[in-house]
Short mmCIF file of C-alpha atoms and ligand atoms in Angstrom, two decimals:
data_model
loop_
_atom_site.label_atom_id
_atom_site.label_comp_id
_atom_site.label_asym_id
_atom_site.label_seq_id
_atom_site.Cartn_x
_atom_site.Cartn_y
_atom_site.Cartn_z
CA MET A 1 -101.92 -71.99 90.59
CA ILE A 2 -98.38 -71.09 91.58
CA LYS A 3 -98.74 -72.43 95.11
CA ASP A 4 -99.35 -75.90 93.65
CA LEU A 5 -95.94 -75.97 91.89
CA SER A 6 -93.65 -78.79 92.79
CA TYR A 7 -90.33 -77.87 94.30
CA SER A 8 -88.99 -81.39 94.11
CA ASN A 9 -87.28 -81.05 90.71
CA GLY A 10 -84.97 -78.22 91.78
CA SER A 11 -85.55 -74.49 91.99
CA VAL A 12 -88.66 -73.09 90.36
CA LEU A 13 -87.65 -70.63 87.63
CA SER A 14 -89.69 -67.46 87.00
CA CYS A 15 -89.30 -63.85 86.01
CA GLU A 16 -90.76 -60.34 86.30
CA ILE A 17 -91.71 -58.02 83.45
CA PHE A 18 -93.32 -54.56 83.47
CA PRO A 19 -95.98 -52.87 81.32
CA PRO A 20 -94.29 -50.26 79.12
CA LYS A 21 -94.98 -46.63 80.14
CA LYS A 22 -95.63 -45.46 76.59
CA GLU A 23 -98.23 -46.83 74.20
CA ALA A 24 -95.56 -47.30 71.53
CA GLY A 25 -93.74 -49.84 73.67
CA PHE A 26 -96.79 -52.02 74.08
CA PRO A 27 -96.58 -54.38 71.04
CA LYS A 28 -92.98 -55.21 71.93
CA VAL A 29 -93.96 -56.54 75.32
CA PHE A 30 -95.88 -59.38 73.66
CA GLU A 31 -92.74 -60.33 71.70
CA VAL A 32 -90.84 -60.32 75.00
CA ILE A 33 -93.47 -62.63 76.55
CA ASP A 34 -93.36 -64.95 73.52
CA ARG A 35 -89.60 -65.41 73.90
CA ILE A 36 -89.79 -65.90 77.67
CA ALA A 37 -92.76 -68.28 77.38
CA ALA A 38 -90.71 -70.46 75.01
CA LEU A 39 -88.43 -71.12 77.99
CA ASN A 40 -91.39 -72.54 79.90
CA PRO A 41 -90.98 -70.59 83.15
CA ALA A 42 -93.09 -71.63 86.14
CA PHE A 43 -94.66 -68.17 86.16
CA ILE A 44 -94.24 -64.62 84.91
CA SER A 45 -95.05 -61.71 87.20
CA VAL A 46 -96.20 -58.31 85.96
CA THR A 47 -95.53 -55.16 87.95
CA TYR A 48 -98.10 -52.50 88.84
CA GLY A 49 -97.36 -48.76 89.01
CA ALA A 50 -98.80 -47.53 92.31
CA GLY A 51 -100.12 -44.46 90.49
CA GLY A 52 -102.56 -46.84 88.77
CA SER A 53 -101.74 -45.50 85.30
CA ASN A 54 -100.88 -48.88 83.81
CA SER A 55 -103.57 -51.04 85.44
CA GLY A 56 -105.43 -51.65 82.15
CA LYS A 57 -102.24 -52.61 80.44
CA GLN A 58 -101.29 -54.92 83.29
CA LEU A 59 -104.60 -56.77 82.88
CA GLU A 60 -104.07 -57.21 79.16
CA ILE A 61 -100.58 -58.49 79.75
CA VAL A 62 -101.44 -61.02 82.48
CA ASP A 63 -104.37 -62.20 80.33
CA TYR A 64 -101.96 -62.87 77.43
CA ILE A 65 -99.54 -64.75 79.66
CA GLN A 66 -102.20 -66.88 81.32
CA ASN A 67 -104.51 -67.58 78.42
CA ALA A 68 -102.59 -67.20 75.18
CA LYS A 69 -99.29 -68.63 76.48
CA LYS A 70 -100.75 -70.96 79.16
CA ILE A 71 -98.14 -69.87 81.72
CA GLU A 72 -99.13 -68.93 85.25
CA ALA A 73 -99.39 -65.14 85.49
CA LEU A 74 -98.75 -63.33 88.78
CA ALA A 75 -100.32 -59.86 88.96
CA HIS A 76 -98.68 -57.36 91.33
CA ILE A 77 -101.13 -55.24 93.31
CA THR A 78 -100.20 -52.42 95.70
CA SER A 79 -102.08 -50.98 98.66
CA VAL A 80 -100.96 -47.59 97.41
CA GLY A 81 -103.48 -47.25 94.61
CA TYR A 82 -105.91 -49.99 95.69
CA ASP A 83 -108.60 -49.27 98.26
CA LYS A 84 -111.17 -52.00 99.10
CA ASN A 85 -113.42 -51.17 96.16
CA ALA A 86 -110.54 -51.05 93.71
CA LEU A 87 -109.14 -54.28 95.10
CA GLU A 88 -112.48 -56.08 94.70
CA ALA A 89 -112.83 -54.74 91.16
CA GLY A 90 -109.24 -55.68 90.38
CA LEU A 91 -109.59 -59.23 91.74
CA LYS A 92 -112.81 -59.68 89.78
CA ASN A 93 -111.13 -58.53 86.57
CA PHE A 94 -108.35 -61.06 87.18
CA GLU A 95 -110.81 -63.86 88.07
CA ASP A 96 -112.85 -63.21 84.93
CA LYS A 97 -109.69 -64.01 82.98
CA GLY A 98 -108.89 -67.08 85.05
CA ILE A 99 -106.02 -65.42 86.92
CA TYR A 100 -105.79 -66.35 90.59
CA ASN A 101 -102.23 -65.38 91.50
CA VAL A 102 -101.47 -61.99 93.02
CA LEU A 103 -98.37 -60.45 94.58
CA ALA A 104 -99.65 -58.26 97.44
CA LEU A 105 -97.43 -55.23 98.05
CA ARG A 106 -97.64 -52.01 99.91
CA GLY A 107 -96.04 -50.14 97.00
CA ASP A 108 -93.90 -47.04 97.12
CA ARG A 109 -95.26 -43.57 97.06
CA PRO A 110 -95.47 -42.14 93.55
CA LYS A 111 -93.71 -38.78 93.12
CA ASP A 112 -96.97 -36.93 92.41
CA MET A 113 -98.87 -38.30 95.43
CA THR A 114 -99.44 -35.93 98.39
CA ASP A 115 -98.70 -36.91 102.01
CA GLU A 116 -102.42 -36.89 102.67
CA GLN A 117 -103.23 -39.26 99.81
CA TYR A 118 -100.40 -41.59 100.78
CA ASP A 119 -101.17 -41.63 104.52
CA SER A 120 -104.91 -42.17 103.98
CA ARG A 121 -104.55 -45.46 102.07
CA GLU A 122 -107.01 -48.05 103.27
CA PHE A 123 -104.48 -50.89 103.64
CA GLU A 124 -101.43 -49.64 105.52
CA HIS A 125 -99.26 -52.67 104.87
CA ALA A 126 -99.23 -55.56 102.45
CA THR A 127 -100.33 -57.80 105.33
CA ASP A 128 -103.57 -55.79 105.69
CA MET A 129 -104.39 -56.54 102.04
CA VAL A 130 -103.62 -60.24 102.55
CA LYS A 131 -105.89 -60.35 105.62
CA TYR A 132 -108.67 -58.66 103.67
CA MET A 133 -108.37 -60.95 100.64
CA ARG A 134 -108.40 -64.01 102.91
CA SER A 135 -111.56 -62.70 104.63
CA THR A 136 -113.54 -62.45 101.40
CA GLY A 137 -114.58 -66.09 101.21
CA ARG A 138 -112.38 -66.90 98.22
CA THR A 139 -111.34 -70.53 98.58
CA ASN A 140 -107.69 -71.58 98.48
CA ASP A 141 -108.04 -73.01 95.01
CA LYS A 142 -109.18 -69.60 93.77
CA LEU A 143 -106.53 -67.38 95.31
CA CYS A 144 -102.79 -67.70 95.57
CA ILE A 145 -101.07 -64.83 97.35
CA ALA A 146 -97.36 -63.98 97.14
CA GLY A 147 -95.54 -61.37 99.22
CA ALA A 148 -92.25 -59.48 99.10
CA CYS A 149 -89.32 -59.97 101.46
CA TYR A 150 -85.95 -58.27 101.89
CA PRO A 151 -82.71 -60.24 102.50
CA GLU A 152 -80.92 -57.04 103.53
CA LYS A 153 -84.07 -55.78 105.36
CA HIS A 154 -86.58 -53.28 104.04
CA SER A 155 -85.18 -49.71 104.07
CA GLU A 156 -87.80 -48.53 106.62
CA ALA A 157 -87.32 -51.39 109.07
CA PRO A 158 -85.23 -50.48 112.11
CA ASP A 159 -83.45 -53.87 112.06
CA LYS A 160 -83.59 -57.31 110.47
CA LEU A 161 -85.42 -58.99 113.34
CA THR A 162 -88.25 -56.43 113.30
CA ASP A 163 -88.55 -56.90 109.55
CA ILE A 164 -88.72 -60.69 109.96
CA PHE A 165 -91.32 -60.27 112.71
CA HIS A 166 -93.57 -58.38 110.25
CA LEU A 167 -92.75 -60.95 107.57
CA LYS A 168 -94.05 -63.67 109.84
CA GLU A 169 -97.27 -61.67 110.28
CA LYS A 170 -97.53 -61.53 106.49
CA GLN A 171 -97.07 -65.30 106.27
CA ASN A 172 -99.59 -65.95 109.04
CA ALA A 173 -102.17 -63.72 107.34
CA GLY A 174 -102.28 -66.21 104.48
CA THR A 175 -99.39 -65.56 102.11
CA ASP A 176 -98.44 -68.68 100.13
CA PHE A 177 -94.85 -67.80 99.18
CA PHE A 178 -92.37 -64.91 99.16
CA ILE A 179 -90.26 -63.38 96.42
CA SER A 180 -87.16 -61.56 97.60
CA GLN A 181 -85.85 -58.16 96.74
CA LEU A 182 -82.90 -58.46 94.38
CA PHE A 183 -79.48 -59.05 95.91
CA PHE A 184 -76.02 -59.44 94.43
CA GLU A 185 -74.36 -61.49 97.17
CA ASN A 186 -75.70 -64.97 97.77
CA THR A 187 -74.24 -65.37 101.25
CA LEU A 188 -76.50 -62.52 102.42
CA PHE A 189 -79.50 -64.43 101.06
CA TYR A 190 -78.45 -67.69 102.75
CA ARG A 191 -78.10 -65.85 106.07
CA PHE A 192 -81.56 -64.38 105.56
CA LEU A 193 -83.02 -67.84 104.85
CA ASP A 194 -81.45 -69.08 108.06
CA LEU A 195 -82.84 -66.15 110.09
CA ALA A 196 -86.25 -66.57 108.53
CA GLU A 197 -86.35 -70.29 109.31
CA LYS A 198 -85.24 -69.72 112.92
CA ASN A 199 -88.10 -67.22 113.28
CA GLY A 200 -90.87 -69.44 112.00
CA ILE A 201 -91.06 -68.61 108.28
CA GLU A 202 -92.12 -71.87 106.67
CA ILE A 203 -93.41 -70.91 103.24
CA PRO A 204 -91.12 -71.01 100.16
CA ILE A 205 -88.87 -68.01 99.54
CA HIS A 206 -87.93 -67.35 95.93
CA ALA A 207 -84.60 -65.58 95.32
CA GLY A 208 -84.79 -62.39 93.22
CA ILE A 209 -81.81 -61.67 90.96
CA MET A 210 -81.21 -58.91 88.48
CA PRO A 211 -78.43 -59.01 85.88
CA ILE A 212 -76.69 -55.63 85.61
CA THR A 213 -76.24 -55.01 81.90
CA ASP A 214 -75.07 -51.43 81.89
CA SER A 215 -73.03 -49.58 84.49
CA ASN A 216 -75.59 -46.76 85.01
CA GLN A 217 -78.24 -49.32 85.87
CA LEU A 218 -76.23 -50.36 88.93
CA GLY A 219 -76.50 -46.90 90.54
CA ARG A 220 -80.24 -46.63 89.78
CA THR A 221 -80.91 -50.11 91.09
CA VAL A 222 -79.00 -49.57 94.32
CA THR A 223 -80.76 -46.28 94.93
CA LEU A 224 -84.18 -47.87 94.43
CA SER A 225 -83.60 -51.14 96.27
CA GLY A 226 -80.93 -50.29 98.84
CA THR A 227 -79.09 -53.46 97.86
CA SER A 228 -75.39 -53.61 98.71
CA VAL A 229 -72.85 -54.05 95.92
CA PRO A 230 -69.99 -56.54 96.35
CA LYS A 231 -66.55 -55.41 95.23
CA LYS A 232 -66.50 -57.96 92.42
CA LEU A 233 -69.58 -56.45 90.77
CA ALA A 234 -68.34 -52.87 91.31
CA ASP A 235 -65.04 -53.89 89.67
CA ILE A 236 -66.91 -55.36 86.68
CA CYS A 237 -68.76 -52.06 86.20
CA ALA A 238 -65.54 -50.06 86.53
CA ARG A 239 -63.74 -52.28 84.05
CA TYR A 240 -66.41 -52.69 81.37
CA GLY A 241 -68.54 -49.61 82.00
CA ASP A 242 -67.44 -47.86 78.80
CA ASP A 243 -68.01 -50.86 76.56
CA PRO A 244 -71.74 -51.68 76.46
CA GLU A 245 -71.33 -55.08 74.79
CA ASP A 246 -68.67 -56.35 77.18
CA MET A 247 -70.54 -54.85 80.14
CA LYS A 248 -73.67 -56.76 79.19
CA LYS A 249 -71.76 -60.01 78.77
CA ALA A 250 -69.99 -59.60 82.11
CA GLY A 251 -73.23 -58.60 83.91
CA ILE A 252 -75.08 -61.62 82.59
CA GLU A 253 -72.16 -63.90 83.50
CA TYR A 254 -72.22 -62.51 87.07
CA ALA A 255 -75.96 -63.26 87.35
CA VAL A 256 -75.57 -66.71 85.80
CA ASN A 257 -72.94 -67.60 88.39
CA GLN A 258 -75.21 -66.32 91.14
CA ALA A 259 -78.11 -68.42 89.82
CA VAL A 260 -76.04 -71.60 89.49
CA ASP A 261 -74.86 -71.20 93.08
CA LEU A 262 -78.44 -70.59 94.30
CA MET A 263 -79.63 -73.68 92.44
CA THR A 264 -76.82 -75.77 93.89
CA TYR A 265 -77.67 -74.55 97.40
CA GLY A 266 -81.23 -75.70 96.76
CA VAL A 267 -83.29 -72.50 97.01
CA SER A 268 -87.03 -72.87 96.39
CA GLY A 269 -87.12 -70.57 93.39
CA ILE A 270 -85.10 -68.14 91.29
CA HIS A 271 -87.02 -65.09 90.08
CA VAL A 272 -85.26 -63.02 87.43
CA TYR A 273 -85.95 -59.29 87.31
CA ALA A 274 -85.84 -59.44 83.53
CA MET A 275 -86.56 -55.77 82.75
CA ASN A 276 -88.31 -56.87 79.54
CA LYS A 277 -85.07 -58.33 78.17
CA PRO A 278 -85.77 -61.94 77.29
CA GLU A 279 -82.09 -62.65 76.60
CA LEU A 280 -81.45 -62.38 80.38
CA CYS A 281 -83.88 -65.20 81.14
CA GLU A 282 -82.51 -67.23 78.21
CA ALA A 283 -78.98 -67.04 79.59
CA ILE A 284 -79.91 -67.76 83.20
CA PHE A 285 -82.50 -70.49 82.65
CA GLU A 286 -80.30 -72.33 80.16
CA ALA A 287 -77.32 -72.18 82.52
CA VAL A 288 -79.12 -73.48 85.59
CA ARG A 289 -80.95 -76.18 83.68
P1 FAD B 1 -94.83 -54.13 103.68
O1 FAD B 1 -94.90 -55.61 103.81
O2 FAD B 1 -95.99 -53.34 104.08
O3 FAD B 1 -93.50 -53.68 104.45
C1 FAD B 1 -93.03 -52.32 104.38
C2 FAD B 1 -92.35 -51.96 105.68
O4 FAD B 1 -93.31 -51.92 106.75
C3 FAD B 1 -91.26 -52.93 106.13
O5 FAD B 1 -90.24 -52.17 106.75
C4 FAD B 1 -91.98 -53.81 107.19
O6 FAD B 1 -91.08 -54.35 108.12
C5 FAD B 1 -92.93 -52.81 107.79
N1 FAD B 1 -94.16 -53.38 108.33
C6 FAD B 1 -94.90 -54.36 107.81
N2 FAD B 1 -96.00 -54.59 108.59
C7 FAD B 1 -95.94 -53.72 109.61
C8 FAD B 1 -96.77 -53.42 110.72
N3 FAD B 1 -97.90 -54.11 110.97
N4 FAD B 1 -96.41 -52.42 111.56
C9 FAD B 1 -95.27 -51.70 111.36
N5 FAD B 1 -94.45 -51.94 110.30
C10 FAD B 1 -94.77 -52.91 109.45
N6 FAD B 1 -93.64 -51.67 94.06
C11 FAD B 1 -94.59 -51.22 93.20
O7 FAD B 1 -95.03 -50.08 93.33
N7 FAD B 1 -95.06 -52.01 92.16
C12 FAD B 1 -94.62 -53.29 91.98
O8 FAD B 1 -95.09 -53.96 91.06
C13 FAD B 1 -93.62 -53.79 92.87
N8 FAD B 1 -93.17 -55.08 92.75
C14 FAD B 1 -92.30 -55.57 93.68
C15 FAD B 1 -91.91 -56.93 93.64
C16 FAD B 1 -91.02 -57.46 94.58
C17 FAD B 1 -90.67 -58.92 94.51
C18 FAD B 1 -90.49 -56.63 95.59
C19 FAD B 1 -89.51 -57.19 96.60
C20 FAD B 1 -90.85 -55.29 95.67
C21 FAD B 1 -91.77 -54.74 94.73
N9 FAD B 1 -92.19 -53.42 94.80
C22 FAD B 1 -93.15 -52.94 93.93
C23 FAD B 1 -91.64 -52.51 95.79
C24 FAD B 1 -92.45 -52.50 97.12
O9 FAD B 1 -93.73 -51.98 96.89
C25 FAD B 1 -91.67 -51.67 98.13
O10 FAD B 1 -90.49 -52.31 98.49
C26 FAD B 1 -92.44 -51.19 99.36
O11 FAD B 1 -91.63 -50.20 99.99
C27 FAD B 1 -92.71 -52.24 100.39
O12 FAD B 1 -93.64 -53.15 99.95
P2 FAD B 1 -94.02 -54.45 100.88
O13 FAD B 1 -95.13 -55.12 100.25
O14 FAD B 1 -92.78 -55.21 101.19
O15 FAD B 1 -94.50 -53.67 102.18
#
């Protein structure tokens, strides 16, 4: 399980992929996994659409990672979309395939969900899901739980300290490690690590990074994540935005430099938001190794 990984040989390298929305994109995702698996990552996480539409596909994908490729799979689950019954059924499906790692998330509200549906979810916060899973009698060797954290604070949190307070509750409920929201400026992450440590967060925190490979992606990413953009990255997009090949090269180079600096600092893990582009993991993993 992921919580048994050793951190003594440097940062643990991992990545995130997503199930394709359309059926036609499905075969390609296995090719993506084959290429990423060849890099021998510590684990590969697979996202979950809170609407629930891709849950079957997520299961097939984590099964392939865990059993065909023998790499630890981390299945994302969201309290938006999972009530207690669905969670039990979901965990059982994972367990039947020998998958014991889940990333417990609240999830964001899908566009087509009404206020009533969203507000009536059984688990209000990720922590409530963690508490429930830890109360089900599953032993520690049969359940490894990851959680999300936000170096620049979650968009709904009034301030960083309140966010860290709730993060500590998530840790104390039985979370084994955290994966951070993506960030483009390492100093912000280092300050967050410091604040977390001072406030009693003791479990490993993996750094999430996302290479920007086209200039439109930057706007979308910032809107979704609320991450701030350093001038250097904005300048790269302004300079290479009209040339897709140069933009991709420059974006990967920016992320590689970020990763090398994180590794040198000695972070627990580096988690690449790979967007189903194996070349991003290839560049980053090779550089930091
Ligand atoms: P929570 O931990 O519930 O926190 C949300 C907010 O509530 C924070 O502001 C927190 O401070 C506050 N809070 C927590 N507990 C309490 C409490 N007891 N009382 C009051 N306030 C509280 N979304 C998807 O839909 N699918 C995915 O696959 C997915 N993968 C992700 C992977 C990573 C690594 C990350 C960082 C995010 C991912 N997301 C995904 C997005 C995530 O669902 C959203 O960021 C969501 O808004 C918050 O999820 P959370 O688990 O951090 O929520």
